[in-house]
Short mmCIF file of C-alpha atoms and ligand atoms in Angstrom, two decimals:
data_model
loop_
_atom_site.label_atom_id
_atom_site.label_comp_id
_atom_site.label_asym_id
_atom_site.label_seq_id
_atom_site.Cartn_x
_atom_site.Cartn_y
_atom_site.Cartn_z
CA MET A 1 -122.78 54.81 -197.02
CA ARG A 2 -124.42 51.82 -197.41
CA LYS A 3 -123.45 51.32 -193.74
CA GLN A 4 -124.88 54.55 -192.56
CA GLY A 5 -128.45 54.31 -194.06
CA TRP A 6 -128.52 50.73 -192.04
CA ILE A 7 -128.14 52.60 -188.79
CA VAL A 8 -130.34 55.02 -189.90
CA ALA A 9 -132.93 52.58 -190.63
CA ALA A 10 -132.53 50.63 -187.67
CA LEU A 11 -132.80 54.00 -185.24
CA VAL A 12 -135.88 54.70 -186.93
CA VAL A 13 -137.63 51.23 -186.24
CA ALA A 14 -136.30 51.30 -182.58
CA PHE A 15 -138.06 55.02 -182.41
CA SER A 16 -141.01 53.75 -183.66
CA LEU A 17 -141.36 50.93 -181.43
CA ILE A 18 -140.41 53.02 -178.35
CA LEU A 19 -143.59 55.65 -179.37
CA ALA A 20 -145.77 52.78 -179.99
CA ALA A 21 -145.21 51.12 -176.42
CA GLY A 22 -145.30 54.59 -174.71
CA THR A 23 -149.04 55.40 -176.56
CA PRO A 24 -152.16 54.01 -174.66
CA CYS A 25 -154.32 52.08 -177.16
CA LEU A 26 -156.99 54.92 -178.34
CA ALA A 27 -160.56 53.82 -177.73
CA GLU A 28 -162.83 53.75 -180.47
CA ASN A 29 -164.87 56.74 -180.61
CA ILE A 30 -168.57 55.59 -179.85
CA TYR A 31 -170.22 58.31 -182.01
CA ASP A 32 -168.08 57.53 -184.73
CA ARG A 33 -168.63 53.85 -184.78
CA VAL A 34 -172.66 54.26 -184.33
CA ALA A 35 -172.52 56.74 -187.18
CA LYS A 36 -171.15 54.05 -189.48
CA THR A 37 -172.97 51.15 -188.26
CA GLY A 38 -176.07 52.33 -187.42
CA VAL A 39 -176.18 50.08 -184.06
CA VAL A 40 -176.78 51.00 -180.76
CA ASN A 41 -176.28 48.66 -177.34
CA VAL A 42 -178.50 49.74 -174.79
CA GLY A 43 -178.51 48.51 -170.99
CA LEU A 44 -181.71 47.80 -169.81
CA MET A 45 -183.10 46.24 -166.32
CA TYR A 46 -185.20 43.73 -166.62
CA ASN A 47 -186.83 43.75 -162.84
CA SER A 48 -187.47 47.47 -162.39
CA ILE A 49 -190.95 48.37 -162.72
CA PRO A 50 -192.09 50.16 -163.96
CA ALA A 51 -188.72 51.50 -165.39
CA ALA A 52 -187.81 48.28 -167.72
CA TYR A 53 -189.53 44.87 -166.96
CA PHE A 54 -191.32 42.49 -168.87
CA ASN A 55 -195.04 42.76 -168.86
CA GLU A 56 -197.72 40.03 -168.83
CA LYS A 57 -197.63 39.86 -172.36
CA ASN A 58 -194.05 39.37 -171.78
CA GLU A 59 -193.25 42.88 -173.54
CA TRP A 60 -189.88 44.54 -172.38
CA VAL A 61 -191.25 47.62 -171.62
CA GLY A 62 -191.02 50.57 -169.20
CA PHE A 63 -190.16 54.76 -168.91
CA ASP A 64 -186.36 53.77 -169.08
CA VAL A 65 -187.01 51.56 -172.22
CA ASP A 66 -189.07 54.29 -173.81
CA ILE A 67 -186.65 57.21 -172.81
CA ALA A 68 -183.79 55.54 -174.17
CA GLU A 69 -185.52 54.76 -177.79
CA GLU A 70 -186.26 57.85 -178.04
CA VAL A 71 -183.03 58.98 -177.10
CA ILE A 72 -181.54 57.19 -179.65
CA LYS A 73 -183.93 58.31 -182.33
CA ARG A 74 -183.02 61.74 -181.70
CA ILE A 75 -179.22 61.10 -181.97
CA GLY A 76 -180.09 59.26 -185.41
CA GLY A 77 -181.90 62.24 -186.35
CA TYR A 78 -178.63 64.49 -185.36
CA MET A 79 -176.33 61.87 -187.83
CA GLY A 80 -179.06 61.67 -190.86
CA LYS A 81 -180.27 58.01 -190.15
CA THR A 82 -182.04 55.74 -188.34
CA LEU A 83 -180.58 54.02 -185.50
CA LYS A 84 -181.21 50.45 -184.57
CA VAL A 85 -181.35 49.68 -180.69
CA GLU A 86 -179.95 46.83 -179.74
CA ARG A 87 -181.20 45.86 -175.83
CA VAL A 88 -179.17 43.97 -173.59
CA LYS A 89 -180.00 43.14 -170.35
CA VAL A 90 -178.66 44.50 -167.86
CA ASN A 91 -178.66 44.13 -163.86
CA ASN A 92 -177.61 46.08 -160.41
CA LYS A 93 -174.46 44.55 -161.05
CA THR A 94 -173.71 44.09 -164.52
CA ARG A 95 -174.70 47.72 -165.37
CA ILE A 96 -171.32 48.98 -165.11
CA SER A 97 -169.03 46.01 -166.06
CA PHE A 98 -171.03 45.97 -169.09
CA LEU A 99 -169.65 49.68 -170.03
CA THR A 100 -166.39 49.53 -168.90
CA SER A 101 -165.88 46.15 -171.16
CA GLY A 102 -167.51 47.44 -174.16
CA ARG A 103 -170.52 45.32 -174.04
CA ILE A 104 -172.90 48.25 -174.05
CA ASP A 105 -172.78 51.72 -175.19
CA MET A 106 -175.09 53.15 -172.57
CA SER A 107 -176.80 52.09 -169.55
CA THR A 108 -180.34 53.41 -168.63
CA ALA A 109 -180.88 51.70 -165.79
CA ASN A 110 -182.28 53.20 -162.96
CA MET A 111 -178.79 54.01 -162.27
CA THR A 112 -177.97 56.83 -159.48
CA HIS A 113 -175.47 59.13 -160.68
CA LYS A 114 -172.45 59.03 -157.59
CA ARG A 115 -169.55 60.15 -157.54
CA GLU A 116 -167.76 57.05 -156.67
CA ARG A 117 -169.41 55.68 -159.76
CA ASP A 118 -167.93 58.69 -161.83
CA ARG A 119 -164.47 56.84 -161.19
CA THR A 120 -165.00 54.24 -164.10
CA ILE A 121 -167.80 55.12 -166.22
CA ASP A 122 -169.30 59.07 -167.09
CA PHE A 123 -172.82 59.77 -166.76
CA SER A 124 -175.36 61.88 -168.69
CA ILE A 125 -177.20 65.24 -167.42
CA THR A 126 -179.82 63.93 -164.63
CA TYR A 127 -183.21 62.55 -166.43
CA PHE A 128 -184.92 61.17 -163.44
CA PHE A 129 -185.27 62.45 -160.07
CA ASP A 130 -185.94 59.55 -157.20
CA GLY A 131 -185.25 59.24 -153.58
CA GLU A 132 -185.04 56.27 -151.01
CA LYS A 133 -187.79 54.67 -149.18
CA ILE A 134 -188.92 51.73 -147.37
CA LEU A 135 -192.06 49.45 -148.15
CA ALA A 136 -193.78 47.97 -145.52
CA LYS A 137 -197.28 45.79 -145.28
CA LYS A 138 -200.37 47.99 -144.59
CA GLY A 139 -200.94 49.55 -141.32
CA MET A 140 -197.87 47.98 -139.55
CA TYR A 141 -195.04 50.47 -139.33
CA LYS A 142 -195.64 54.60 -139.30
CA LYS A 143 -192.01 56.29 -139.25
CA HIS A 144 -188.61 55.31 -139.79
CA GLU A 145 -187.97 54.65 -136.12
CA ASP A 146 -190.07 51.87 -136.03
CA PHE A 147 -188.11 49.97 -138.11
CA LEU A 148 -185.40 49.85 -135.50
CA GLY A 149 -184.12 46.42 -134.72
CA LYS A 150 -186.33 44.81 -137.74
CA LYS A 151 -184.89 43.41 -140.87
CA ILE A 152 -184.86 45.49 -144.13
CA ALA A 153 -184.55 43.65 -147.38
CA SER A 154 -182.13 45.69 -150.11
CA MET A 155 -180.59 44.87 -153.64
CA GLN A 156 -176.86 43.93 -153.77
CA GLY A 157 -174.75 46.31 -155.49
CA THR A 158 -177.29 49.68 -155.17
CA THR A 159 -176.78 52.97 -153.28
CA SER A 160 -179.87 51.39 -151.52
CA GLU A 161 -177.90 49.09 -149.80
CA LYS A 162 -176.02 51.74 -148.26
CA ASN A 163 -178.39 54.34 -147.54
CA ALA A 164 -180.52 51.69 -145.68
CA ILE A 165 -177.61 50.85 -143.35
CA ASN A 166 -176.78 54.47 -142.63
CA LEU A 167 -180.39 55.34 -141.83
CA LEU A 168 -180.55 52.77 -139.23
CA LYS A 169 -177.41 53.78 -137.80
CA LYS A 170 -178.51 57.17 -137.71
CA LEU A 171 -181.87 55.86 -135.86
CA GLY A 172 -179.17 53.98 -133.02
CA ASP A 173 -179.22 50.42 -134.52
CA PRO A 174 -176.36 48.91 -133.15
CA ASN A 175 -176.98 45.81 -135.59
CA ALA A 176 -177.61 48.05 -139.08
CA GLU A 177 -175.23 46.00 -141.02
CA GLN A 178 -176.93 42.46 -140.31
CA ASN A 179 -180.26 44.10 -140.34
CA VAL A 180 -179.93 45.41 -144.00
CA ILE A 181 -180.17 41.86 -145.46
CA SER A 182 -179.03 42.00 -149.40
CA PHE A 183 -180.57 40.23 -152.01
CA GLN A 184 -180.11 39.67 -155.87
CA ASP A 185 -182.74 41.58 -157.35
CA GLU A 186 -185.92 43.61 -156.79
CA PRO A 187 -188.02 40.17 -156.85
CA SER A 188 -186.42 38.56 -154.13
CA CYS A 189 -187.04 41.70 -152.21
CA PHE A 190 -190.61 41.80 -152.74
CA LEU A 191 -190.90 37.75 -152.13
CA ALA A 192 -189.18 38.39 -148.31
CA LEU A 193 -191.66 41.24 -147.76
CA LYS A 194 -193.93 39.25 -148.27
CA GLN A 195 -193.39 36.01 -146.70
CA GLY A 196 -192.36 38.35 -143.58
CA LYS A 197 -188.69 37.66 -144.14
CA VAL A 198 -187.60 41.35 -144.12
CA GLN A 199 -190.16 43.81 -142.26
CA GLY A 200 -189.29 46.60 -144.57
CA TRP A 201 -187.99 46.88 -148.50
CA ALA A 202 -186.07 49.82 -149.01
CA THR A 203 -185.01 51.29 -152.19
CA ASP A 204 -185.83 54.37 -154.91
CA SER A 205 -189.79 54.85 -154.28
CA THR A 206 -190.44 54.47 -157.95
CA ILE A 207 -189.46 50.99 -158.04
CA LEU A 208 -191.27 50.34 -154.80
CA ILE A 209 -194.35 51.65 -155.75
CA GLY A 210 -194.36 49.44 -159.14
CA TYR A 211 -193.78 46.33 -157.06
CA ALA A 212 -196.43 47.66 -154.54
CA ALA A 213 -198.85 48.51 -157.46
CA LYS A 214 -199.07 44.33 -158.49
CA GLU A 215 -200.95 43.81 -155.22
CA PRO A 216 -202.96 46.96 -154.55
CA GLY A 217 -204.09 47.97 -150.96
CA LYS A 218 -201.67 45.31 -149.43
CA TYR A 219 -197.98 47.46 -149.18
CA GLU A 220 -197.50 51.29 -148.37
CA LEU A 221 -194.22 53.55 -148.26
CA VAL A 222 -193.32 54.66 -144.90
CA GLY A 223 -191.81 57.72 -143.92
CA ASP A 224 -190.04 60.44 -145.60
CA PHE A 225 -186.92 60.34 -148.65
CA PHE A 226 -184.00 59.57 -147.31
CA SER A 227 -181.43 59.85 -149.76
CA ASP A 228 -181.66 61.74 -153.17
CA GLU A 229 -181.28 59.37 -156.21
CA PRO A 230 -180.43 61.47 -159.43
CA TYR A 231 -180.42 59.24 -162.46
CA GLY A 232 -177.87 59.42 -165.31
CA MET A 233 -177.26 57.23 -168.33
CA GLY A 234 -174.10 55.41 -167.97
CA VAL A 235 -172.01 55.90 -170.79
CA PRO A 236 -168.42 54.55 -170.82
CA GLU A 237 -165.53 57.02 -169.94
CA ASP A 238 -164.09 59.72 -172.13
CA GLN A 239 -166.55 59.59 -174.74
CA SER A 240 -167.47 63.29 -175.00
CA ASP A 241 -169.07 63.36 -178.65
CA TRP A 242 -171.75 60.19 -177.72
CA ARG A 243 -172.46 61.92 -174.18
CA ASP A 244 -172.85 65.28 -175.80
CA ALA A 245 -175.46 63.22 -178.16
CA ILE A 246 -177.20 61.97 -175.42
CA ASN A 247 -177.12 65.26 -173.48
CA PHE A 248 -178.49 66.83 -176.33
CA ALA A 249 -181.23 64.37 -177.14
CA LEU A 250 -182.25 64.47 -173.58
CA GLN A 251 -182.66 68.57 -173.65
CA ASP A 252 -184.62 68.27 -176.97
CA MET A 253 -187.07 66.05 -175.54
CA TRP A 254 -187.31 67.82 -172.69
CA GLN A 255 -187.99 70.92 -174.44
CA ASP A 256 -190.46 70.16 -177.00
CA GLY A 257 -192.41 68.26 -174.37
CA THR A 258 -191.81 64.41 -175.49
CA TYR A 259 -190.25 63.88 -172.09
CA MET A 260 -193.29 64.49 -170.48
CA ASN A 261 -195.16 62.47 -172.71
CA ILE A 262 -193.24 59.65 -171.72
CA TYR A 263 -192.81 60.73 -167.73
CA ASN A 264 -196.83 61.14 -167.64
CA LYS A 265 -197.29 57.36 -169.67
CA TRP A 266 -195.69 55.91 -166.91
CA TYR A 267 -195.60 58.08 -163.66
CA GLY A 268 -198.44 60.59 -164.39
CA PRO A 269 -202.05 60.43 -161.96
CA ASP A 270 -203.60 58.03 -164.03
CA THR A 271 -200.88 55.02 -163.91
CA PRO A 272 -200.86 52.68 -160.90
CA TYR A 273 -197.39 54.44 -160.61
CA TYR A 274 -198.51 58.25 -160.11
CA PHE A 275 -195.00 59.70 -159.12
CA PRO A 276 -195.60 63.66 -159.50
CA MET A 277 -192.42 65.43 -161.34
CA THR A 278 -190.68 68.23 -159.23
CA GLU A 279 -187.86 69.11 -161.07
CA LYS A 280 -186.63 70.37 -164.33
CA ILE A 281 -184.15 68.52 -166.61
CA GLU A 282 -181.30 70.74 -167.27
CA THR A 283 -180.95 72.68 -170.43
CA TRP A 284 -178.07 74.43 -172.42
CA PRO A 285 -179.02 77.27 -174.49
N1 LIG B 301 -180.96 53.80 -158.06
C1 LIG B 301 -180.23 52.84 -156.87
C2 LIG B 301 -178.74 52.72 -157.39
O1 LIG B 301 -178.44 53.22 -158.83
C3 LIG B 301 -181.34 51.94 -156.17
C4 LIG B 301 -181.68 50.93 -157.59
C5 LIG B 301 -180.87 50.36 -158.43
O2 LIG B 301 -179.99 50.15 -158.36
O3 LIG B 301 -181.67 49.74 -159.29
O4 LIG B 301 -178.34 52.27 -156.53
#
């Protein structure tokens, strides 16, 4: 009898070990953790004018900053508590890896929702609608074709880089890959354009409008949009409670007019970054 007891115990231990080894480690539920700790780590850019940048008073401001703060305030409202936003600096290269590593809970970083990116992270509904254009010195170029054989700057790890190469290829440039020069960040692209190292800078139109406004009258956008850039807030994979909360907050902000108030503060006709809103945020009844 005693011997049988030992055998049963040994079998139970062995089965438990096998089960434990075969069960994937369950990721923490971000919504539950935020409800418990009251803290949210939000990834924000710091060189994207006017989405998220440091102004002349060295304050970290912008459309993405305000939208993210409002989303978190609303989620706190759903939870019945005040949440604290921890702002984390991200750039084109870290905004996805910080989500997959758990460093941030959400990234509001002028990031286009691409199917390719959806392989590693999830996205909220689209909260901003942009497209790619080319910025050049004023009066030099009239249309995309004028950039044939010219050099175009773009930021590493962005959709802009690939779109610019595709545009040049479509126009018939045999050296499209070499003629799109990738820089670390937005200020480096702007500087290269300023110094004449490149003749154009290609990225989302609002970023270009933002930098051009630093030196009014000297730069202009050339040609029409050549890509769609729908922005989503990046969230870690498989966090549906958290993603739902973000989506509900965005929709509530749209429905009660808060979204457009923030939009007009940054992109309205009385700003240096005028960019008319032509779309609607998706809402679910
Ligand atoms: N929105 C584009 C992207 O997600 C280009 C601008 C940027 O990367 O900040 O790649």
